[in-house]
Short mmCIF file of C-alpha atoms and ligand atoms in Angstrom, two decimals:
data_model
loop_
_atom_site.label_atom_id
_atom_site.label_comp_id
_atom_site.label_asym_id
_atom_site.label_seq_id
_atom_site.Cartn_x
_atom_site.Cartn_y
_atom_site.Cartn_z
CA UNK W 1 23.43 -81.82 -33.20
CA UNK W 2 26.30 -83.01 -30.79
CA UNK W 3 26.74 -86.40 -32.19
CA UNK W 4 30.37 -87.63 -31.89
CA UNK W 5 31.03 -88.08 -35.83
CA UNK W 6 33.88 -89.07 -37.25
CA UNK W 7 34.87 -85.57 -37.86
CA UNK W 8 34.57 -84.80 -34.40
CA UNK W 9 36.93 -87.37 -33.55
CA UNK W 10 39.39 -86.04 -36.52
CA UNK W 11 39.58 -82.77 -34.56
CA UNK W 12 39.64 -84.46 -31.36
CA UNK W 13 42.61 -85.93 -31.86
CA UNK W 14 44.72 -82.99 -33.27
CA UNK W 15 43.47 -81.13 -30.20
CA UNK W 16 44.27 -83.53 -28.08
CA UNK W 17 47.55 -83.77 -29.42
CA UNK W 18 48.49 -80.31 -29.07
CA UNK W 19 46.74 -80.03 -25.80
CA UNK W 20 43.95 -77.51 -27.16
CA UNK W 21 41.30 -77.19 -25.21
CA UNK W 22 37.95 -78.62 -27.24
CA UNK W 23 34.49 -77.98 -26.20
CA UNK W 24 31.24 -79.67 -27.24
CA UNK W 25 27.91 -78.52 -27.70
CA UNK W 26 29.03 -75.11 -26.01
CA UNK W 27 27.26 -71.73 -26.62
CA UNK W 28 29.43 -69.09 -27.96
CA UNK W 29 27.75 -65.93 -26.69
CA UNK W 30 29.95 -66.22 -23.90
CA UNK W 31 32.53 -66.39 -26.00
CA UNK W 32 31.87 -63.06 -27.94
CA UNK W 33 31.54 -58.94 -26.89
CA UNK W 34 27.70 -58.55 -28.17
CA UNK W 35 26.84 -62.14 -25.59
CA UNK W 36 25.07 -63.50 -28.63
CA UNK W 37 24.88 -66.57 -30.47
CA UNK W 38 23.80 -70.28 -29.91
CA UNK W 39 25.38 -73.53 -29.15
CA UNK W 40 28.09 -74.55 -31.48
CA UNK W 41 29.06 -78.51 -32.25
CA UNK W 42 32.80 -77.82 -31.44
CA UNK W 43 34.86 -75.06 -30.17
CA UNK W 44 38.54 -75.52 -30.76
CA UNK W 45 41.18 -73.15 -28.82
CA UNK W 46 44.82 -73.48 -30.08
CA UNK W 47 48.09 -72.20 -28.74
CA UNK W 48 49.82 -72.78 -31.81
CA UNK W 49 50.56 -72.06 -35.61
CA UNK W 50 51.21 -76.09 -35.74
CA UNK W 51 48.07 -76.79 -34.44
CA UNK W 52 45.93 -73.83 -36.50
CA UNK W 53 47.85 -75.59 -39.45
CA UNK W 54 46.89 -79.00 -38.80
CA UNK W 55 43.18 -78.17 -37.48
CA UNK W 56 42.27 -76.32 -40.64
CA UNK W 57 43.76 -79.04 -43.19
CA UNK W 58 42.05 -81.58 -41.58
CA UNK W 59 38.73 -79.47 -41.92
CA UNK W 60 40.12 -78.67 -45.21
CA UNK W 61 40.48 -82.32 -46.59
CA UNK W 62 37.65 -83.83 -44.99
CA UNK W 63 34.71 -81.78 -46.06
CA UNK W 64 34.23 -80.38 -42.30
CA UNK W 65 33.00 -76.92 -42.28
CA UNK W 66 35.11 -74.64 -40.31
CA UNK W 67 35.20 -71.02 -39.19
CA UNK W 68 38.55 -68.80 -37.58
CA UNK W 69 37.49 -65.88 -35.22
CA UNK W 70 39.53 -63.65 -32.84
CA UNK W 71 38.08 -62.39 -29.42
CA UNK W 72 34.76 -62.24 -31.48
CA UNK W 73 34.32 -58.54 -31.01
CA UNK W 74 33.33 -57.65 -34.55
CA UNK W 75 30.66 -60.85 -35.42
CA UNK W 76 27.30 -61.62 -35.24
CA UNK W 77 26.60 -65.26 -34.72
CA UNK W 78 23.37 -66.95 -35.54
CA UNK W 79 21.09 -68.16 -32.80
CA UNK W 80 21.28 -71.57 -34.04
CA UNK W 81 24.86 -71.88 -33.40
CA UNK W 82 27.45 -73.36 -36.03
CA UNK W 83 27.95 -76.80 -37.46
CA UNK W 84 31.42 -77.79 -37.49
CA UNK W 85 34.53 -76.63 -36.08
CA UNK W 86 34.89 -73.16 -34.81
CA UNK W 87 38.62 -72.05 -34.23
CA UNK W 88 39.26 -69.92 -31.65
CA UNK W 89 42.13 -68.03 -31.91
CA UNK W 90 42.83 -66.25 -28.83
CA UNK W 91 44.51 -65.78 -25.52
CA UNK W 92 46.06 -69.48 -25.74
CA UNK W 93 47.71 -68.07 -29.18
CA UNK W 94 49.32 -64.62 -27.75
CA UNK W 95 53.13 -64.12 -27.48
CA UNK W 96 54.24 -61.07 -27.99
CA UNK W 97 57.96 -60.49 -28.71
CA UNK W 98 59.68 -57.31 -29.42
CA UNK W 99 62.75 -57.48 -32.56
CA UNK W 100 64.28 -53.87 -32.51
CA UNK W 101 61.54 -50.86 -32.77
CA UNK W 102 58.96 -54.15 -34.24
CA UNK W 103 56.73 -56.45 -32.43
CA UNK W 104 56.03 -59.92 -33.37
CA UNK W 105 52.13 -60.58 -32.36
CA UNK W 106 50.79 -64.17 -32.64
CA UNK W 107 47.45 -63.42 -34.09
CA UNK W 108 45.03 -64.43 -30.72
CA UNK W 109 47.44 -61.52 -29.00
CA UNK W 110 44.78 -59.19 -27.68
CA UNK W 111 45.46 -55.45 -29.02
CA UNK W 112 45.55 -54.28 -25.58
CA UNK W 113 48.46 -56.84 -24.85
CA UNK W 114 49.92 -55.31 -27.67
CA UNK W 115 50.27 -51.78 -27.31
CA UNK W 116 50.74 -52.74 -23.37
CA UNK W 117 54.00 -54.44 -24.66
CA UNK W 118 55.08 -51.31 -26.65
CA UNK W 119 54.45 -48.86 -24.02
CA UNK W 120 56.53 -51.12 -21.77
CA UNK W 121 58.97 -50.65 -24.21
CA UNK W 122 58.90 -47.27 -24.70
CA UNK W 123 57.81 -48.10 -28.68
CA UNK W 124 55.04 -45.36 -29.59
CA UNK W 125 52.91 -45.82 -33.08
CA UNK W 126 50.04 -47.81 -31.51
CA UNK W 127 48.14 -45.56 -29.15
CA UNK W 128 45.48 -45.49 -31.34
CA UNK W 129 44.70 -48.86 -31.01
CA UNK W 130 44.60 -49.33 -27.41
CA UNK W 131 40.71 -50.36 -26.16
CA UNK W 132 39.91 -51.96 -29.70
CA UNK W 133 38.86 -54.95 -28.30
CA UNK W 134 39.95 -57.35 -31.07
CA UNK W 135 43.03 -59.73 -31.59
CA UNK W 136 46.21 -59.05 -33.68
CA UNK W 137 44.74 -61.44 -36.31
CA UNK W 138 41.44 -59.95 -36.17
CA UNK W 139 42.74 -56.32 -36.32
CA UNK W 140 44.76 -56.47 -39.93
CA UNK W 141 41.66 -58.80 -41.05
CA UNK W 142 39.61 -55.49 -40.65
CA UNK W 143 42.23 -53.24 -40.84
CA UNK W 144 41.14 -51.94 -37.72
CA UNK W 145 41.49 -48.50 -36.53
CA UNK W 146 40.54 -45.28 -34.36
CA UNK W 147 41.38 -41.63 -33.69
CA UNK W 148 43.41 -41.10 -37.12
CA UNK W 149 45.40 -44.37 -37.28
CA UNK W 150 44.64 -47.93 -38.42
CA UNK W 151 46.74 -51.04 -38.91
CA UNK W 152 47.65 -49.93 -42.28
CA UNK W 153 50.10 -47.64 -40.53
CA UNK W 154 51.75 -49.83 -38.37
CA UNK W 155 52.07 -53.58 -39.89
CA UNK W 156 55.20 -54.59 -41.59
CA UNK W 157 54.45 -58.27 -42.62
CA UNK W 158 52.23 -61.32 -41.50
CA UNK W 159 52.63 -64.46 -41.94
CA UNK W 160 49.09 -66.69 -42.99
CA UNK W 161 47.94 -70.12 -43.34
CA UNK W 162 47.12 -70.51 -47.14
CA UNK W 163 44.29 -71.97 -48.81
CA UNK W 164 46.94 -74.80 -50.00
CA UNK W 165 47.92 -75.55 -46.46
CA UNK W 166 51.89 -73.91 -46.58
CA UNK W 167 52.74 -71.54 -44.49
CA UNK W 168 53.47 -67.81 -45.96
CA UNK W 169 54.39 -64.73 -45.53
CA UNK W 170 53.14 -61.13 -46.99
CA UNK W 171 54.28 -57.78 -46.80
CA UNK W 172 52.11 -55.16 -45.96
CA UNK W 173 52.25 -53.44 -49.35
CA UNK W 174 51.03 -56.78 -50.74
CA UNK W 175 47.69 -56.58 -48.40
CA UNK W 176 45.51 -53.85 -50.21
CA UNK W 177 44.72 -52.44 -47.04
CA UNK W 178 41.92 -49.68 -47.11
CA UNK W 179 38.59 -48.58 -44.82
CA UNK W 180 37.80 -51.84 -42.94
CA UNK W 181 39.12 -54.08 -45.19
CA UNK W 182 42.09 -56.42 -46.41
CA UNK W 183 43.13 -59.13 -48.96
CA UNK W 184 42.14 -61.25 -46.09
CA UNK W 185 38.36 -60.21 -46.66
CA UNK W 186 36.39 -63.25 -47.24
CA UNK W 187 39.57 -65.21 -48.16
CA UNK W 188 40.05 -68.71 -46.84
CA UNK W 189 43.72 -67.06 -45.53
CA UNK W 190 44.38 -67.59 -41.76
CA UNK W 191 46.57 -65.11 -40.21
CA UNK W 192 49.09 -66.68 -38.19
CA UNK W 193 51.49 -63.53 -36.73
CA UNK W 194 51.62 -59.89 -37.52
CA UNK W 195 54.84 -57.76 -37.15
CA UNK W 196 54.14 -53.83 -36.69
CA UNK W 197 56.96 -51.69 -36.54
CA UNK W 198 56.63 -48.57 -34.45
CA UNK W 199 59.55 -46.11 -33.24
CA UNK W 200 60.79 -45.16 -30.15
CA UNK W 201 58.98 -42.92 -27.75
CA UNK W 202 58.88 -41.34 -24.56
CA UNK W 203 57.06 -43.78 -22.02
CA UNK W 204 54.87 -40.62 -19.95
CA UNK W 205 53.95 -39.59 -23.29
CA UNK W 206 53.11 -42.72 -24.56
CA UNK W 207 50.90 -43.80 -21.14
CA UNK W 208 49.41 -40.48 -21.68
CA UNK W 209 47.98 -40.87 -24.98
CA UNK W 210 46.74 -44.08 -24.50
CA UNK W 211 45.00 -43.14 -21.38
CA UNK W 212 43.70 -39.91 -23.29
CA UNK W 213 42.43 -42.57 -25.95
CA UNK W 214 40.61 -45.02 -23.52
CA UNK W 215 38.81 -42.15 -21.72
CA UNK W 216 37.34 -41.16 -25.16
CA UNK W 217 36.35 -44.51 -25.75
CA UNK W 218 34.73 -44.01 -21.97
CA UNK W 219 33.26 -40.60 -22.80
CA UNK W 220 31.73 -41.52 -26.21
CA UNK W 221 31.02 -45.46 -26.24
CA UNK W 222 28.55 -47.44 -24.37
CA UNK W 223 31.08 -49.64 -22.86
CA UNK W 224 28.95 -50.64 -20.01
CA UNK W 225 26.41 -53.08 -22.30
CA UNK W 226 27.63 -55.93 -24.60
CA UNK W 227 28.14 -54.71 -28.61
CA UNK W 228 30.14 -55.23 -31.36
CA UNK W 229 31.21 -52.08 -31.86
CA UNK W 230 30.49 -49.48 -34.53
CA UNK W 231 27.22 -51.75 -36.36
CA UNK W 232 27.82 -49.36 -39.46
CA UNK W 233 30.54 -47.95 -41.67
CA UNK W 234 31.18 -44.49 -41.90
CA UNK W 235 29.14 -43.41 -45.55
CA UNK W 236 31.60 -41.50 -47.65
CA UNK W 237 30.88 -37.72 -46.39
CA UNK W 238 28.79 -38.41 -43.27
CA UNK W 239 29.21 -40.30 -39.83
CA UNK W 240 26.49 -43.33 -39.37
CA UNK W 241 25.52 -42.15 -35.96
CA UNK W 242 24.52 -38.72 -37.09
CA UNK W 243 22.32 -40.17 -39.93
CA UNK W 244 20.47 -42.40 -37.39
CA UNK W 245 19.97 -39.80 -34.82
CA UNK W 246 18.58 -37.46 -37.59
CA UNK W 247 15.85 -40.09 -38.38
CA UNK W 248 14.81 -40.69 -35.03
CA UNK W 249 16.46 -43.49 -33.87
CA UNK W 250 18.51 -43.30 -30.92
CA UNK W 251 17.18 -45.65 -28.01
CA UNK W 252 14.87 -47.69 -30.79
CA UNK W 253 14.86 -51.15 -29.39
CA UNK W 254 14.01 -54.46 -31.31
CA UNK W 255 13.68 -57.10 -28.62
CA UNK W 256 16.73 -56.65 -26.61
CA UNK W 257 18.49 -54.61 -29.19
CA UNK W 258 18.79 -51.30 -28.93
CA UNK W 259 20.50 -48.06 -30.56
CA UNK W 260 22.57 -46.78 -27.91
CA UNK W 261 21.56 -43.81 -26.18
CA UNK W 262 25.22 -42.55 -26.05
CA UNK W 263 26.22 -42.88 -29.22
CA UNK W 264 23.73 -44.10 -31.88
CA UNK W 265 26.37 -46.01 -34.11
CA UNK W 266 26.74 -48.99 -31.72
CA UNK W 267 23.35 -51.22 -31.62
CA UNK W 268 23.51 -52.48 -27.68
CA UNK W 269 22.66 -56.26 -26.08
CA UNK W 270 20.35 -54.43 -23.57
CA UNK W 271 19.71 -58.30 -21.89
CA UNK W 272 18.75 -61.19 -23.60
CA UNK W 273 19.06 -59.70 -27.28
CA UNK W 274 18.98 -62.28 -29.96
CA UNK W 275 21.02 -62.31 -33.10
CA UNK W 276 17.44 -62.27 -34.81
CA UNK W 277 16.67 -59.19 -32.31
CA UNK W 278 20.03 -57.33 -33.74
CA UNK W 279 19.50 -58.23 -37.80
CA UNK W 280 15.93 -56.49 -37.38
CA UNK W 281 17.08 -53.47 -35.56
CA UNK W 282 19.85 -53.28 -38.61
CA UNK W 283 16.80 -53.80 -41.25
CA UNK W 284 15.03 -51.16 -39.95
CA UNK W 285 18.03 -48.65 -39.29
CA UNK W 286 18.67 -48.95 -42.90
CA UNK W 287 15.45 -48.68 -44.25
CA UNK W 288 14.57 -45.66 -42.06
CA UNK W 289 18.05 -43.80 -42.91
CA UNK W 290 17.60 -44.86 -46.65
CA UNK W 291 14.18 -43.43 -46.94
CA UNK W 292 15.09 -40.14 -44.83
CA UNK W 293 18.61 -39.30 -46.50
CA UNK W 294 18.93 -41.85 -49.47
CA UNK W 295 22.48 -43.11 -47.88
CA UNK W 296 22.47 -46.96 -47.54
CA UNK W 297 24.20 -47.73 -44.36
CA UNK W 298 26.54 -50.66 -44.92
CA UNK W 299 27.23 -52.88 -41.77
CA UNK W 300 30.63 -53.20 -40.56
CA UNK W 301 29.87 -55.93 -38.07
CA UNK W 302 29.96 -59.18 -39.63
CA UNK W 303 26.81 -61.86 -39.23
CA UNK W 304 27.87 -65.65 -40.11
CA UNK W 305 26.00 -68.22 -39.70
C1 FAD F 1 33.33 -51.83 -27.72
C2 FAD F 1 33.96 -52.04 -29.07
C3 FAD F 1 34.72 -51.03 -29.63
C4 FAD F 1 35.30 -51.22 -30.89
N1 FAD F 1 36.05 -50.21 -31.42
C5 FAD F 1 36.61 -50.37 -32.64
C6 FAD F 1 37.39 -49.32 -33.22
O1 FAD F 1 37.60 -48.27 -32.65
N2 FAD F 1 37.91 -49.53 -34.45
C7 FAD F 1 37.73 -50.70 -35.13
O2 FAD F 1 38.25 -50.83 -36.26
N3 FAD F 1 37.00 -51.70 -34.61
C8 FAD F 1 36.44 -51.57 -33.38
N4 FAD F 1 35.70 -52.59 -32.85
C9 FAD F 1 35.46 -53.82 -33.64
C10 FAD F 1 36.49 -54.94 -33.43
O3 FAD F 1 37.07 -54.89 -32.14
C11 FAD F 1 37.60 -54.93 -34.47
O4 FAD F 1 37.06 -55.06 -35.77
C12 FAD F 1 38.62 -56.03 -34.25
O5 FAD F 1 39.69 -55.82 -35.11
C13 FAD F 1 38.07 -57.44 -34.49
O6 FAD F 1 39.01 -58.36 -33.99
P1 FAD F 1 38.54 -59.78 -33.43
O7 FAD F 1 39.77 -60.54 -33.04
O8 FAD F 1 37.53 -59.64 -32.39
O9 FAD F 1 37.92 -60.40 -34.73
P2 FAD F 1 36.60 -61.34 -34.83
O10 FAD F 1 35.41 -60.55 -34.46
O11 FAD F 1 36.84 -62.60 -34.09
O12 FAD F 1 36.59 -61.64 -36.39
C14 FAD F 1 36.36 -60.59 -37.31
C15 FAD F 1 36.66 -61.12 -38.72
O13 FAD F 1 38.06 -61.40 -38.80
C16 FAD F 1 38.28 -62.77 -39.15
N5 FAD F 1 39.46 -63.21 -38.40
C17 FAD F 1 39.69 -63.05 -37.07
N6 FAD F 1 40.91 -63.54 -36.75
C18 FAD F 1 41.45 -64.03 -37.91
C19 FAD F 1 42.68 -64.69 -38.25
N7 FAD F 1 43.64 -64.93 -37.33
N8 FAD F 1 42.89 -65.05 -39.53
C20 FAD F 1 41.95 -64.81 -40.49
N9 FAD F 1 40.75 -64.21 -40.22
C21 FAD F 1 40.52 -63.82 -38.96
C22 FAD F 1 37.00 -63.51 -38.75
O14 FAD F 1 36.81 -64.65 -39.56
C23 FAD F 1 35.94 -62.46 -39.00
O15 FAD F 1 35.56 -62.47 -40.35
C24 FAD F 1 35.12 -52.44 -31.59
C25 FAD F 1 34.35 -53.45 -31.00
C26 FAD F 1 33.78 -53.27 -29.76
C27 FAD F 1 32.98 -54.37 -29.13
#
């Protein structure tokens, strides 16, 4: 681990080139909303599609495996760390510009940026989103969404990375957008930009429902210890949380895992949890709830290793 390959020196270069800040050797948990995961060989952080571009083909063409991630609010990453290059597409990636009732994301824009920028200008649509923790990119990935509304509602076009190296863009009809999920699922598709169009609002009423929508969050979520969000998906018919309450669950601590007190969907970092910690507490959520209601809880958080 750590030695200065060739690859490393591939990537090096293209960073340096572009001015994107490289680390070596750095833990991620840091890096990520659950504070899990171990050191990684190389953490890349670019600020633009140019550089995404030429940082992936280079992985691409040279055999060096690579992995994209947002603000890392909806991953679980190993203990070990991660050979090769992780991209890190976040706050250095971010411009938001408004075009007429749209706004043009760059996919490391945080959501909150987001729907900051169209309450400042008086755009309503994306109230719903505001306290998902995740980036533009990382949002239509998942097809993210809260309170009634998800991305699918909102995003107009995107333009991606493909797995030949050009440059694209898709319309949102083309994205097969449904619960958690997109045509961007376990593709080798990077999202570069999103456009969401939204219409125009009142501002008061706008700040007011976004407010409303963050003091849910505060009521209901246990915001106060690291997670990465909802562990589960909601089972067709039932809510996750309900079905692990009804077996016994809530507060059940692996290590320093733990099913939230306040709301048993979310599986907590109580201090010092390991990623192991966290995939045992999900192994025996499932088998508990399987055995007690016969529904097989399907995780929404995604491990990689
Ligand atoms: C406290 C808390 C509350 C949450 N509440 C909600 C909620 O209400 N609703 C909800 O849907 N989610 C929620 N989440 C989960 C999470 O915030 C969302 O899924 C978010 O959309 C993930 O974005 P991200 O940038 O963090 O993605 P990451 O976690 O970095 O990545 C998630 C997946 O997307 C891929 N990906 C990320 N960026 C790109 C890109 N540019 N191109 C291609 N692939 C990419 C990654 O490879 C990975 O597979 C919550 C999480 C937390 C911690």
């Amino acid at each position: 681990m750590g030695d200065f390959t060739v690859e490393h020196s591939i990537i090096a270069e293209i960073a340096a080139g572009y001015g994107a800040k490289i680390l070596y050797n750095e833990k991620i948990a840091g890096y990520t909303s659950f504070n899990i995961g171990g050191v990684c060989d190389t953490i890349v952080m670019p600020g633009s599609a140019d550089c995404i571009r030429e940082l992936v083909t280079a992985c691409r063409e040279n055999g060096i495996k690579y992995y994209i991630f947002g603000k890392c609010t909806n991953v679980l990453i190993s203990d070990s760390g991660l050979r090769g290059v992780v991209i890190l597409i976040g706050n250095e990636y971010s411009a938001v510009k408004r075009e007429g009732n749209c706004l043009i994301c760059e996919a490391g824009a945080p959501l909150i940026k987001v729907c900051n920028a169209a309450r400042d200008a008086g755009l309503t649509g994306l109230e719903f989103a505001y306290g998902i923790p995740g980036s533009a990119g990382g949002a239509l990935y998942m097809n993210a969404g809260a309170y009634g509304g998800e991305m699918k509602d909102v995003v107009v076009y995107c333009e991606y990375l493909d797995s030949d190296g050009s440059v694209k863009r898709m319309e949102a009809a083309d994205m097969d957008l449904s619960y958690r999920r997109s045509v961007f699922t376990g593709s080798d598709k990077v999202i570069l930009s999103v456009c969401f169009r939204l219409s125009e609002g009142d501002p008061e009423a706008i700040t007011g429902k976004m407010a409303e929508t963050m003091q849910k969050r505060r009521d209901k979520q246990p915001l106060e210890y690291p997670s990465a969000g909802s562990t589960f998906k909601r089972p067709e018919g039932c809510f996750a949380a309900k079905l692990i309450e009804d077996s016994g669950l809530k507060g059940y601590t692996r290590g320093g895992a733990q099913v939230s007190e306040k709301h048993s969907g979310f599986v907590i970092n109580r201090g010092g949890a390991t990623c192991k910690d966290v995939c045992d507490i999900i192994s025996d959520i499932q088998a508990k709830v399987f055995a007690d209601s016969g529904v097989k809880l399907e995780c929404e958080l995604i491990p990689v290793e």
